[in-house]
PDB file of N, CA and C in Angstrom:
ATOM      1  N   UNK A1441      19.905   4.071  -7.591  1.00 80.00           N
ATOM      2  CA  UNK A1441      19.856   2.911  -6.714  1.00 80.00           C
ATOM      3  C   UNK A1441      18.801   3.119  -5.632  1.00 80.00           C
ATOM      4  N   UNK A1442      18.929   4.388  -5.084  1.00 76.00           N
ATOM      5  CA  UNK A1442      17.951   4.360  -3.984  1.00 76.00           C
ATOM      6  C   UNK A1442      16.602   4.387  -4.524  1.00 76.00           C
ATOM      7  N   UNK A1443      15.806   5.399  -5.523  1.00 75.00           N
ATOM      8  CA  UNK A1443      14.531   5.055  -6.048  1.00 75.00           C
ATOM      9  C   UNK A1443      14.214   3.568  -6.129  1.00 75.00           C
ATOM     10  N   UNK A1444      15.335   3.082  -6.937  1.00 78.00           N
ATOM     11  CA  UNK A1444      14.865   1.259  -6.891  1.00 78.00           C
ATOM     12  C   UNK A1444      14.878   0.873  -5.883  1.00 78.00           C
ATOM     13  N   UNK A1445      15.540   0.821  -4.832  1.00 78.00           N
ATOM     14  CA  UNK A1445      14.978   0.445  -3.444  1.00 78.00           C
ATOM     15  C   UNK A1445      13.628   1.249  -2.562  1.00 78.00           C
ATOM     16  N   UNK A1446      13.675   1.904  -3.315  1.00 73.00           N
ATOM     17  CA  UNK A1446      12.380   2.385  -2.633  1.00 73.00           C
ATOM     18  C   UNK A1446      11.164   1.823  -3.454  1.00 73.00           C
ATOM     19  N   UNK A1447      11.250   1.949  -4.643  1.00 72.00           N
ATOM     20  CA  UNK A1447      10.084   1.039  -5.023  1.00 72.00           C
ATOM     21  C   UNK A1447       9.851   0.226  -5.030  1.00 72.00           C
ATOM     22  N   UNK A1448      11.102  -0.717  -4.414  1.00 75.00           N
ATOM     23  CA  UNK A1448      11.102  -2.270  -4.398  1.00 75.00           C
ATOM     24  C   UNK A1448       9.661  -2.526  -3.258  1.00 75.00           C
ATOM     25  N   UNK A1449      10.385  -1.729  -2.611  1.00 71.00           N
ATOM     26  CA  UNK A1449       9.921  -1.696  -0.855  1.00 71.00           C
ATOM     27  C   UNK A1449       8.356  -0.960  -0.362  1.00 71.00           C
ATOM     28  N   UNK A1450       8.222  -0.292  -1.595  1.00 64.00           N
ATOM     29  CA  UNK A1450       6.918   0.736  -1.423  1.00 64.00           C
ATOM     30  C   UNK A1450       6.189  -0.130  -1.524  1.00 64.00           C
ATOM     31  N   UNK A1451       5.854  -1.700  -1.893  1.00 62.00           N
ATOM     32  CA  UNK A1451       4.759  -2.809  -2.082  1.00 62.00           C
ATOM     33  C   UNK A1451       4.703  -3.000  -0.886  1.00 62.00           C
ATOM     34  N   UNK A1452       5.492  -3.310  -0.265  1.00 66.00           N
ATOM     35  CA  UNK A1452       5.569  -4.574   1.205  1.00 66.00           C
ATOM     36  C   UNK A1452       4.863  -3.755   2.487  1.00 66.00           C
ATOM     37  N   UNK A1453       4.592  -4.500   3.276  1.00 62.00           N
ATOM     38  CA  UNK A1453       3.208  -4.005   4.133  1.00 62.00           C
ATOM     39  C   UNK A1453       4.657  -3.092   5.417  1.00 62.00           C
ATOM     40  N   UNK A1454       5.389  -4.174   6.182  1.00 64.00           N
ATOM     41  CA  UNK A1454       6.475  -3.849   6.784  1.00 64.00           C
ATOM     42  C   UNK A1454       8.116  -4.063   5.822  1.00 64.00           C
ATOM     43  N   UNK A1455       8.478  -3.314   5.511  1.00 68.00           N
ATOM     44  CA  UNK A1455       9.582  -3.042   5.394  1.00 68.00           C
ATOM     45  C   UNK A1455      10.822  -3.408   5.762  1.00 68.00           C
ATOM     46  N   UNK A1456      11.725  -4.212   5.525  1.00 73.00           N
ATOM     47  CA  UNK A1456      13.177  -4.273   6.263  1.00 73.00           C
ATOM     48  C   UNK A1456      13.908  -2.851   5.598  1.00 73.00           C
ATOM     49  N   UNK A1457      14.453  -1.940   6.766  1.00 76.00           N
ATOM     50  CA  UNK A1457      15.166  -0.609   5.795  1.00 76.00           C
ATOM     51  C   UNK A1457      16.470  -0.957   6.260  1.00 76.00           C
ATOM     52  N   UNK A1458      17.607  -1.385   5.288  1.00 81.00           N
ATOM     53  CA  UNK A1458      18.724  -1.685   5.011  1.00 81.00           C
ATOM     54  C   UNK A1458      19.357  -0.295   6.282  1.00 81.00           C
ATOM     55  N   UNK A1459      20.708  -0.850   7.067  1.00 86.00           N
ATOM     56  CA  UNK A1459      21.532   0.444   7.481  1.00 86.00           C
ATOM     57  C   UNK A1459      21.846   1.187   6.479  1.00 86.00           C
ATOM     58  N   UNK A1460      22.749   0.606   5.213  1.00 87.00           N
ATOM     59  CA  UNK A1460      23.024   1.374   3.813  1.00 87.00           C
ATOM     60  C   UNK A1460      22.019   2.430   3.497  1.00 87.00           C
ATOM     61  N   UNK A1461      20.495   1.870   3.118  1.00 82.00           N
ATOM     62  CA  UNK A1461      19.610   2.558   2.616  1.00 82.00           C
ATOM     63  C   UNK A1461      19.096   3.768   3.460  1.00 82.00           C
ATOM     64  N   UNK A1462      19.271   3.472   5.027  1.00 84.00           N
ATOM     65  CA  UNK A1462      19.293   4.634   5.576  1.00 84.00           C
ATOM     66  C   UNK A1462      20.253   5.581   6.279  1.00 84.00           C
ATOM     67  N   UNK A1463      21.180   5.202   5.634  1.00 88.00           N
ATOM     68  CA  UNK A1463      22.346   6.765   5.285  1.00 88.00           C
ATOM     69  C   UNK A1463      22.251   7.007   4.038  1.00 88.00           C
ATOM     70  N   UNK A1464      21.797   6.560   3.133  1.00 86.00           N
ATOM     71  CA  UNK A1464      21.464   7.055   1.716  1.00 86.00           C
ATOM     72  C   UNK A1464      20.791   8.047   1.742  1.00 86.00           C
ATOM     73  N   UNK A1465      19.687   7.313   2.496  1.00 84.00           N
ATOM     74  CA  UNK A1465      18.190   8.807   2.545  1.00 84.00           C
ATOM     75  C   UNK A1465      18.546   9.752   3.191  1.00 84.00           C
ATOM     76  N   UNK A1466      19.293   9.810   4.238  1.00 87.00           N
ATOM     77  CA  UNK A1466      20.235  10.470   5.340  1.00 87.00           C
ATOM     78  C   UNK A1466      20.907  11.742   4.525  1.00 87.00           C
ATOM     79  N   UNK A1467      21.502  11.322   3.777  1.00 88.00           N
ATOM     80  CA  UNK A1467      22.146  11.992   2.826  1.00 88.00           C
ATOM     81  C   UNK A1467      21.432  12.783   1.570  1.00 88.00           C
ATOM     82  N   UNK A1468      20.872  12.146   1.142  1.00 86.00           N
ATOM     83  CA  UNK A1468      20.021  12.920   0.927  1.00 86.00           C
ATOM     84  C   UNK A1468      18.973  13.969   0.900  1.00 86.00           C
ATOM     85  N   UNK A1469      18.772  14.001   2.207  1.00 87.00           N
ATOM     86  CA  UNK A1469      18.487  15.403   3.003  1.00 87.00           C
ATOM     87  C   UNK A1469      18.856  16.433   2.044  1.00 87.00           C
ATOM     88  N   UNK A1470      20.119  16.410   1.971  1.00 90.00           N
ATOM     89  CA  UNK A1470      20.771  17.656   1.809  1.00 90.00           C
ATOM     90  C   UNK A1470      20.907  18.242   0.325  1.00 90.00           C
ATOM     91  N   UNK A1471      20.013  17.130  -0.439  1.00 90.00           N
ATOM     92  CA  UNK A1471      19.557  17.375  -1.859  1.00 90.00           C
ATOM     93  C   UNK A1471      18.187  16.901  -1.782  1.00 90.00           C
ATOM     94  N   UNK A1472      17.159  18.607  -1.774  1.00 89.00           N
ATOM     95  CA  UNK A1472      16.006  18.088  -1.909  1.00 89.00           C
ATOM     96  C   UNK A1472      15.352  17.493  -2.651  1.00 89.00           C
ATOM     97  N   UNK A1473      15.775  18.073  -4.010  1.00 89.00           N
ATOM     98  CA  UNK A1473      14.977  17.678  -4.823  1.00 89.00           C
ATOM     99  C   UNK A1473      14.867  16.103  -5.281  1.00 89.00           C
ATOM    100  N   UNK A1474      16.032  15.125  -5.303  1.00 85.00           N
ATOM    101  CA  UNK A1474      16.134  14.070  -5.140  1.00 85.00           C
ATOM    102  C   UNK A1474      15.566  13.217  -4.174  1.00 85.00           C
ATOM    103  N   UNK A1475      15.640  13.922  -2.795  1.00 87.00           N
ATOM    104  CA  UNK A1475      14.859  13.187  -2.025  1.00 87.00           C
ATOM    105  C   UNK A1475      13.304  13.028  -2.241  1.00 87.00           C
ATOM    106  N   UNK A1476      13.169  14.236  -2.664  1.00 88.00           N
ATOM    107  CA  UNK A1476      11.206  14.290  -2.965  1.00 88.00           C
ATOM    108  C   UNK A1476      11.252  13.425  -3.982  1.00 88.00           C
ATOM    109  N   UNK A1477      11.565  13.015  -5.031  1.00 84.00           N
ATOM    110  CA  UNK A1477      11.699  11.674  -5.735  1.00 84.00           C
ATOM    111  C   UNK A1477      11.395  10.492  -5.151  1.00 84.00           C
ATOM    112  N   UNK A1478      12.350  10.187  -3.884  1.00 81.00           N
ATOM    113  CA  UNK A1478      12.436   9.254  -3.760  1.00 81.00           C
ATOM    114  C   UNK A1478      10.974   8.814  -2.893  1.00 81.00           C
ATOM    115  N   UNK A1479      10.710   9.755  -1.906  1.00 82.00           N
ATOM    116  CA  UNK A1479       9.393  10.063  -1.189  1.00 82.00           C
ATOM    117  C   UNK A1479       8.280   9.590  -2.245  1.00 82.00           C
ATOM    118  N   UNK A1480       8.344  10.280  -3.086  1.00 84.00           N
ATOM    119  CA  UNK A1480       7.452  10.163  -4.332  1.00 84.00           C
ATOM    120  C   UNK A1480       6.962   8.535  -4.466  1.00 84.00           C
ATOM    121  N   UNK A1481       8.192   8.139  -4.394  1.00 80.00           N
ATOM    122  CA  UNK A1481       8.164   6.971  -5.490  1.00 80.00           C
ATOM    123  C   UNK A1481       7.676   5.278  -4.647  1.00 80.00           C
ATOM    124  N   UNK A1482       8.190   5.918  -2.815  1.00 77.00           N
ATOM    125  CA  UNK A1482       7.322   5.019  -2.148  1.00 77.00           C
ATOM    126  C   UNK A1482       6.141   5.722  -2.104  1.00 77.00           C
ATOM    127  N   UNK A1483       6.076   6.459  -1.481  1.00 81.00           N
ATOM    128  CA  UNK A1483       4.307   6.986  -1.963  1.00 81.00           C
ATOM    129  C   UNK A1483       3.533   6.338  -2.877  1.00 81.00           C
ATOM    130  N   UNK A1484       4.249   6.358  -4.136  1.00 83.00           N
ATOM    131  CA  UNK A1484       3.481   5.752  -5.549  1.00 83.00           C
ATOM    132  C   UNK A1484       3.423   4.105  -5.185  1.00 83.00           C
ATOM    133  N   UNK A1485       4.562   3.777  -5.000  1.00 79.00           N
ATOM    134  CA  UNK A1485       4.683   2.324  -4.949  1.00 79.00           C
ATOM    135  C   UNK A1485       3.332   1.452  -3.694  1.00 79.00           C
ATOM    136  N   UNK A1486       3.581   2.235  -2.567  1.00 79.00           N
ATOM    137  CA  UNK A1486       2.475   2.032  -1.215  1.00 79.00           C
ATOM    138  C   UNK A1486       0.956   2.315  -2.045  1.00 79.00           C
ATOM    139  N   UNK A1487       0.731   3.324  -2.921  1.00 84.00           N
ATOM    140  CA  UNK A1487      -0.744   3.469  -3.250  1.00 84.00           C
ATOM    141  C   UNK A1487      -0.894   2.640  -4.561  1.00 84.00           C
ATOM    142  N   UNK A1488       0.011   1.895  -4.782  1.00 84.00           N
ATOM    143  CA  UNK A1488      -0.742   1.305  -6.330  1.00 84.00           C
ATOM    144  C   UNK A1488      -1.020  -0.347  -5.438  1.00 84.00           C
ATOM    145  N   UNK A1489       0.273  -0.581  -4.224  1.00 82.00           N
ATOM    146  CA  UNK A1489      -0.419  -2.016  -3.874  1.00 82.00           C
ATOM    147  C   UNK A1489      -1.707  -2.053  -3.314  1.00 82.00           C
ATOM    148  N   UNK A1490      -1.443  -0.672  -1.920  1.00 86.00           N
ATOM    149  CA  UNK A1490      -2.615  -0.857  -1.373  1.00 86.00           C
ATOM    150  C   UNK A1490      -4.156  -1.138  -2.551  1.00 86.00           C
ATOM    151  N   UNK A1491      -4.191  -0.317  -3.537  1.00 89.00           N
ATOM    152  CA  UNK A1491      -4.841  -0.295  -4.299  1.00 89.00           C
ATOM    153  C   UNK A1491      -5.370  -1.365  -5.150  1.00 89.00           C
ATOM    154  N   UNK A1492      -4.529  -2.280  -5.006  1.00 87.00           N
ATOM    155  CA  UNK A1492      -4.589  -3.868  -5.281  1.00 87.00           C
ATOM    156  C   UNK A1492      -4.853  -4.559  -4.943  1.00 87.00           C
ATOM    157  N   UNK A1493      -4.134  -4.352  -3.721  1.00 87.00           N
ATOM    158  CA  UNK A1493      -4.573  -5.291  -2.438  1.00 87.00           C
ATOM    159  C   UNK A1493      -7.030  -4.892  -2.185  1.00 87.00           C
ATOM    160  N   UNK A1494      -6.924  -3.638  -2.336  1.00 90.00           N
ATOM    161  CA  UNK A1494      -8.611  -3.636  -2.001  1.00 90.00           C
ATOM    162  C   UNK A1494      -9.380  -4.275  -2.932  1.00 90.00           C
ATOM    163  N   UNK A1495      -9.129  -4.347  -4.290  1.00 92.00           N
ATOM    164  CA  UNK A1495      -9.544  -4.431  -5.505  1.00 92.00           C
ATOM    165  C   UNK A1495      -9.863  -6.050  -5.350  1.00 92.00           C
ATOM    166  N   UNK A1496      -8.590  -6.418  -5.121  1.00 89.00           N
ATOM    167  CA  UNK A1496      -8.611  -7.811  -4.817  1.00 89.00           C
ATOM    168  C   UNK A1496      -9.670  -8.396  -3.974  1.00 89.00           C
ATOM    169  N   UNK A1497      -9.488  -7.599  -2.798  1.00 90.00           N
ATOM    170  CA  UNK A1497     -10.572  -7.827  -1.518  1.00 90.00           C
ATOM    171  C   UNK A1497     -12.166  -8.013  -1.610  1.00 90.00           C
ATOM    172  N   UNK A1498     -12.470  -7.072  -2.849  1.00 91.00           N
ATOM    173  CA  UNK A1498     -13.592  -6.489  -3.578  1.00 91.00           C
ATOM    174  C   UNK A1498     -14.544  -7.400  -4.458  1.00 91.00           C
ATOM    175  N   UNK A1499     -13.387  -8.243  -4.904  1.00 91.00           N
ATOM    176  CA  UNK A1499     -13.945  -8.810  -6.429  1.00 91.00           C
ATOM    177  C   UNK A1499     -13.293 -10.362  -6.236  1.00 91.00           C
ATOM    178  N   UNK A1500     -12.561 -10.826  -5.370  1.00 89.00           N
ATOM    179  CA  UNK A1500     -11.933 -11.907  -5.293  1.00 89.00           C
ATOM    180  C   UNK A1500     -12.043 -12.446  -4.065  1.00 89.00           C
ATOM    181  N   UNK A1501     -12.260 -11.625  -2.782  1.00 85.00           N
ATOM    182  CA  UNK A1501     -12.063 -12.093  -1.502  1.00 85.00           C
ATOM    183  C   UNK A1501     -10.726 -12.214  -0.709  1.00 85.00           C
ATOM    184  N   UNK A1502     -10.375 -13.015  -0.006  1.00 80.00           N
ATOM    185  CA  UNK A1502      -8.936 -13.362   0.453  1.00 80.00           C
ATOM    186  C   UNK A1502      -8.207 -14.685  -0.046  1.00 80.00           C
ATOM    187  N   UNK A1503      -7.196 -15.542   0.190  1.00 81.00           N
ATOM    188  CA  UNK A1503      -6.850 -16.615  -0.161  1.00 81.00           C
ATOM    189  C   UNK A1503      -7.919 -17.911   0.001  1.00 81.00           C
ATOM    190  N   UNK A1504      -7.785 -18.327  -1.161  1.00 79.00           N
ATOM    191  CA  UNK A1504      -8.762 -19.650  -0.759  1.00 79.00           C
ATOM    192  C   UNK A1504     -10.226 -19.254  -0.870  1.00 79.00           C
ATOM    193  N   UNK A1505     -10.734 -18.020  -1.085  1.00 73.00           N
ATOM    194  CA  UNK A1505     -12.279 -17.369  -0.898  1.00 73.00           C
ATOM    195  C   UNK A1505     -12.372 -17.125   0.284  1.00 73.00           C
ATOM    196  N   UNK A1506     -11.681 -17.057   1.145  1.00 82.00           N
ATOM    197  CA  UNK A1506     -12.112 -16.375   2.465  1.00 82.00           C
ATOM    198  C   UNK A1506     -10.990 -15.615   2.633  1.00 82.00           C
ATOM    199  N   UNK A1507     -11.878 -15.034   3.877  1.00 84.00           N
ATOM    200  CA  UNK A1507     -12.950 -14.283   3.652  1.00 84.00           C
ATOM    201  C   UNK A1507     -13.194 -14.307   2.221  1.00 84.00           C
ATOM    202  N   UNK A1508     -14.839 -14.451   1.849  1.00 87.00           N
ATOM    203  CA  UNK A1508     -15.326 -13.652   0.884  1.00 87.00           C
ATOM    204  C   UNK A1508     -15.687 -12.474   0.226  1.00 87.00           C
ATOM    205  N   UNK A1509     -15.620 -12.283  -1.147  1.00 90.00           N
ATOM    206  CA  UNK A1509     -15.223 -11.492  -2.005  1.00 90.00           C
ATOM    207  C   UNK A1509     -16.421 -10.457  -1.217  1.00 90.00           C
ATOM    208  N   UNK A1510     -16.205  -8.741  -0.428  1.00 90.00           N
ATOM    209  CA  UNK A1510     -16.858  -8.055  -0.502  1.00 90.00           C
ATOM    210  C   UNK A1510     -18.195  -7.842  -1.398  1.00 90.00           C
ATOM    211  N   UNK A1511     -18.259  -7.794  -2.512  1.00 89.00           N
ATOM    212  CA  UNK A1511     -19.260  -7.813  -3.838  1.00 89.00           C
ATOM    213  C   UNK A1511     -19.920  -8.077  -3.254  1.00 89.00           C
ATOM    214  N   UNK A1512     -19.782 -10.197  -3.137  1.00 87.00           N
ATOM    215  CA  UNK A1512     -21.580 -10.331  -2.548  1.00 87.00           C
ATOM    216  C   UNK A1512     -22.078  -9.924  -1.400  1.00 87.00           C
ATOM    217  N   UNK A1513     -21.588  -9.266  -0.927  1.00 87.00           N
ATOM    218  CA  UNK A1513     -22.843  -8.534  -0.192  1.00 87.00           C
ATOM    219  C   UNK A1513     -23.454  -7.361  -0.548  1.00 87.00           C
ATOM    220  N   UNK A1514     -23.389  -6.914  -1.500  1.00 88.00           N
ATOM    221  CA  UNK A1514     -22.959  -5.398  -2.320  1.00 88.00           C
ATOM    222  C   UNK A1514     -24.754  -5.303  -2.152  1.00 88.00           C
ATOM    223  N   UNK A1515     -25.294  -6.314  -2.072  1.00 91.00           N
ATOM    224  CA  UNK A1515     -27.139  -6.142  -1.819  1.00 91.00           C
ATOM    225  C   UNK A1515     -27.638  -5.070  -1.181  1.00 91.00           C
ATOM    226  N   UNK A1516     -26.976  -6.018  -0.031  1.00 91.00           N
ATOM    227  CA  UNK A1516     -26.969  -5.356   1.617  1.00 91.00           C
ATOM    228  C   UNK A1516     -26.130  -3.791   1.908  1.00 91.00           C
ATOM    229  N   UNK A1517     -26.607  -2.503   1.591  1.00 92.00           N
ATOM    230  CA  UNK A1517     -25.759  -1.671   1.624  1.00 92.00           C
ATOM    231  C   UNK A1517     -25.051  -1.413   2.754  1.00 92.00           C
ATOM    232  N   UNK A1518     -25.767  -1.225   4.063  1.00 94.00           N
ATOM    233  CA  UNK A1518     -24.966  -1.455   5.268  1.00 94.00           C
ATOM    234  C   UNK A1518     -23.856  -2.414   5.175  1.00 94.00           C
ATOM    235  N   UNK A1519     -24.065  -3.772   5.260  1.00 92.00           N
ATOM    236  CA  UNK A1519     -23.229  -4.788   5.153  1.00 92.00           C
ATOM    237  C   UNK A1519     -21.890  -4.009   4.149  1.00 92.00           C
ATOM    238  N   UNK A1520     -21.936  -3.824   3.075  1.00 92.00           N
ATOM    239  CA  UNK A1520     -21.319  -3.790   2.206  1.00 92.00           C
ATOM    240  C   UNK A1520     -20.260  -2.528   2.457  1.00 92.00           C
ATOM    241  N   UNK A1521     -20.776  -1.656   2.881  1.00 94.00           N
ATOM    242  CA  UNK A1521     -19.882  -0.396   3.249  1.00 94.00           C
ATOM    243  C   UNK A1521     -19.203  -1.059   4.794  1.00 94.00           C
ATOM    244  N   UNK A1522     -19.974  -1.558   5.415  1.00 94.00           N
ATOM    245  CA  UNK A1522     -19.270  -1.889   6.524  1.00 94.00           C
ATOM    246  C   UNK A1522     -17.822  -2.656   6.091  1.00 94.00           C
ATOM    247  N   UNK A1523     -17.669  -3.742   5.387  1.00 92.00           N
ATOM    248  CA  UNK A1523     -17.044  -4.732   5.343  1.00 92.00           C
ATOM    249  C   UNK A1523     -15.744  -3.680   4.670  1.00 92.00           C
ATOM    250  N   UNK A1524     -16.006  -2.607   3.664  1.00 92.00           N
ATOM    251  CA  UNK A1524     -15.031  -1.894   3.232  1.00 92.00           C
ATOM    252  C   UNK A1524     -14.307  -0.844   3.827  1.00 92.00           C
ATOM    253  N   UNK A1525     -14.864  -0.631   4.993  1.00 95.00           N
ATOM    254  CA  UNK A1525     -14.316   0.354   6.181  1.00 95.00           C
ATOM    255  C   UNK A1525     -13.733  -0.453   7.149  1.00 95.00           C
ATOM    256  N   UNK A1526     -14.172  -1.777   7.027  1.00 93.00           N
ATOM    257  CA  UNK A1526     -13.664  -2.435   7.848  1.00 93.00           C
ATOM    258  C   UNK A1526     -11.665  -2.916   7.221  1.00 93.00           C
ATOM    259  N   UNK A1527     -11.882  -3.134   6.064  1.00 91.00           N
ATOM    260  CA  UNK A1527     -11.146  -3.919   5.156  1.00 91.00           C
ATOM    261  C   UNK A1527      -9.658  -2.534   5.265  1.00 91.00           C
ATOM    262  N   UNK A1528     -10.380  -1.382   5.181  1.00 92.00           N
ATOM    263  CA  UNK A1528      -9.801  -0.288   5.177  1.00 92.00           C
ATOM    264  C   UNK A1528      -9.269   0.324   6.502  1.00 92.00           C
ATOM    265  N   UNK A1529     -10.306   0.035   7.058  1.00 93.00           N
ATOM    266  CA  UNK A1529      -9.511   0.068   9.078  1.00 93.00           C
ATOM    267  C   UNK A1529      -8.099  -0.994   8.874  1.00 93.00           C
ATOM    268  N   UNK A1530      -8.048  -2.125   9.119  1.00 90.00           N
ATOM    269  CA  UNK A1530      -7.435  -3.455   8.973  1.00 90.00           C
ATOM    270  C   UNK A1530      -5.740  -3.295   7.748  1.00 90.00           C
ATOM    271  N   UNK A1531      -5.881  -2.363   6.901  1.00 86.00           N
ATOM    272  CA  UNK A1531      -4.855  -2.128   6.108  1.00 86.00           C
ATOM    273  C   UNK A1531      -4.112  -0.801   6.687  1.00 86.00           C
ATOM    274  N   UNK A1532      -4.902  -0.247   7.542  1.00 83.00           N
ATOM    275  CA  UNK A1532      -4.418   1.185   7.602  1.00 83.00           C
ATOM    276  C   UNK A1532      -4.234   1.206   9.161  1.00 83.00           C
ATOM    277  N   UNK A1533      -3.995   0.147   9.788  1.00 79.00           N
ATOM    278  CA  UNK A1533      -3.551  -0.525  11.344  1.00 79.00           C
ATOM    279  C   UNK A1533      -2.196  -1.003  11.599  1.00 79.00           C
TER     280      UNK A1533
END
């Protein structure tokens, strides 16, 4: 139960963490090896959206085309690294 709540949750930018879910993890403490699972599994879950979420940013832009898709500026190398450090500041805030 708890892995599935954790991977539910490893997508979402902020989190609601259930009281339940945190005496679960609570408890878990005291079995490591399960807990590193569960660690694991938001870990995994947080790096495959973020990972989506840039990709997206990259090749698609934001809702609606805007912001626009990073790429075209991909000319401009300044521009282009900027906008992805920027994109990457902005997710990691």
């Amino acid at each position: 139960w708890i892995q599935g709540e954790c991977r539910r949750m490893g997508g979402l930018d902020a989190p609601d963490v259930s009281p339940t879910l945190q005496e679960a993890v609570a408890a878990l403490r005291a079995r490591p090896v399960l807990f590193k699972y569960c660690i694991e599994e938001v870990a995994t879950a947080r790096h495959n959206a973020l990972f989506q979420r840039f990709i997206a940013a990259l090749t698609r832009g934001g809702p609606g085309g805007m912001p626009r898709p990073m790429e075209m500026h991909a000319h401009d190398p300044k521009r282009y690294v900027n906008d992805m450090l920027a994109w990457v500041h902005q997710a990691l805030a």
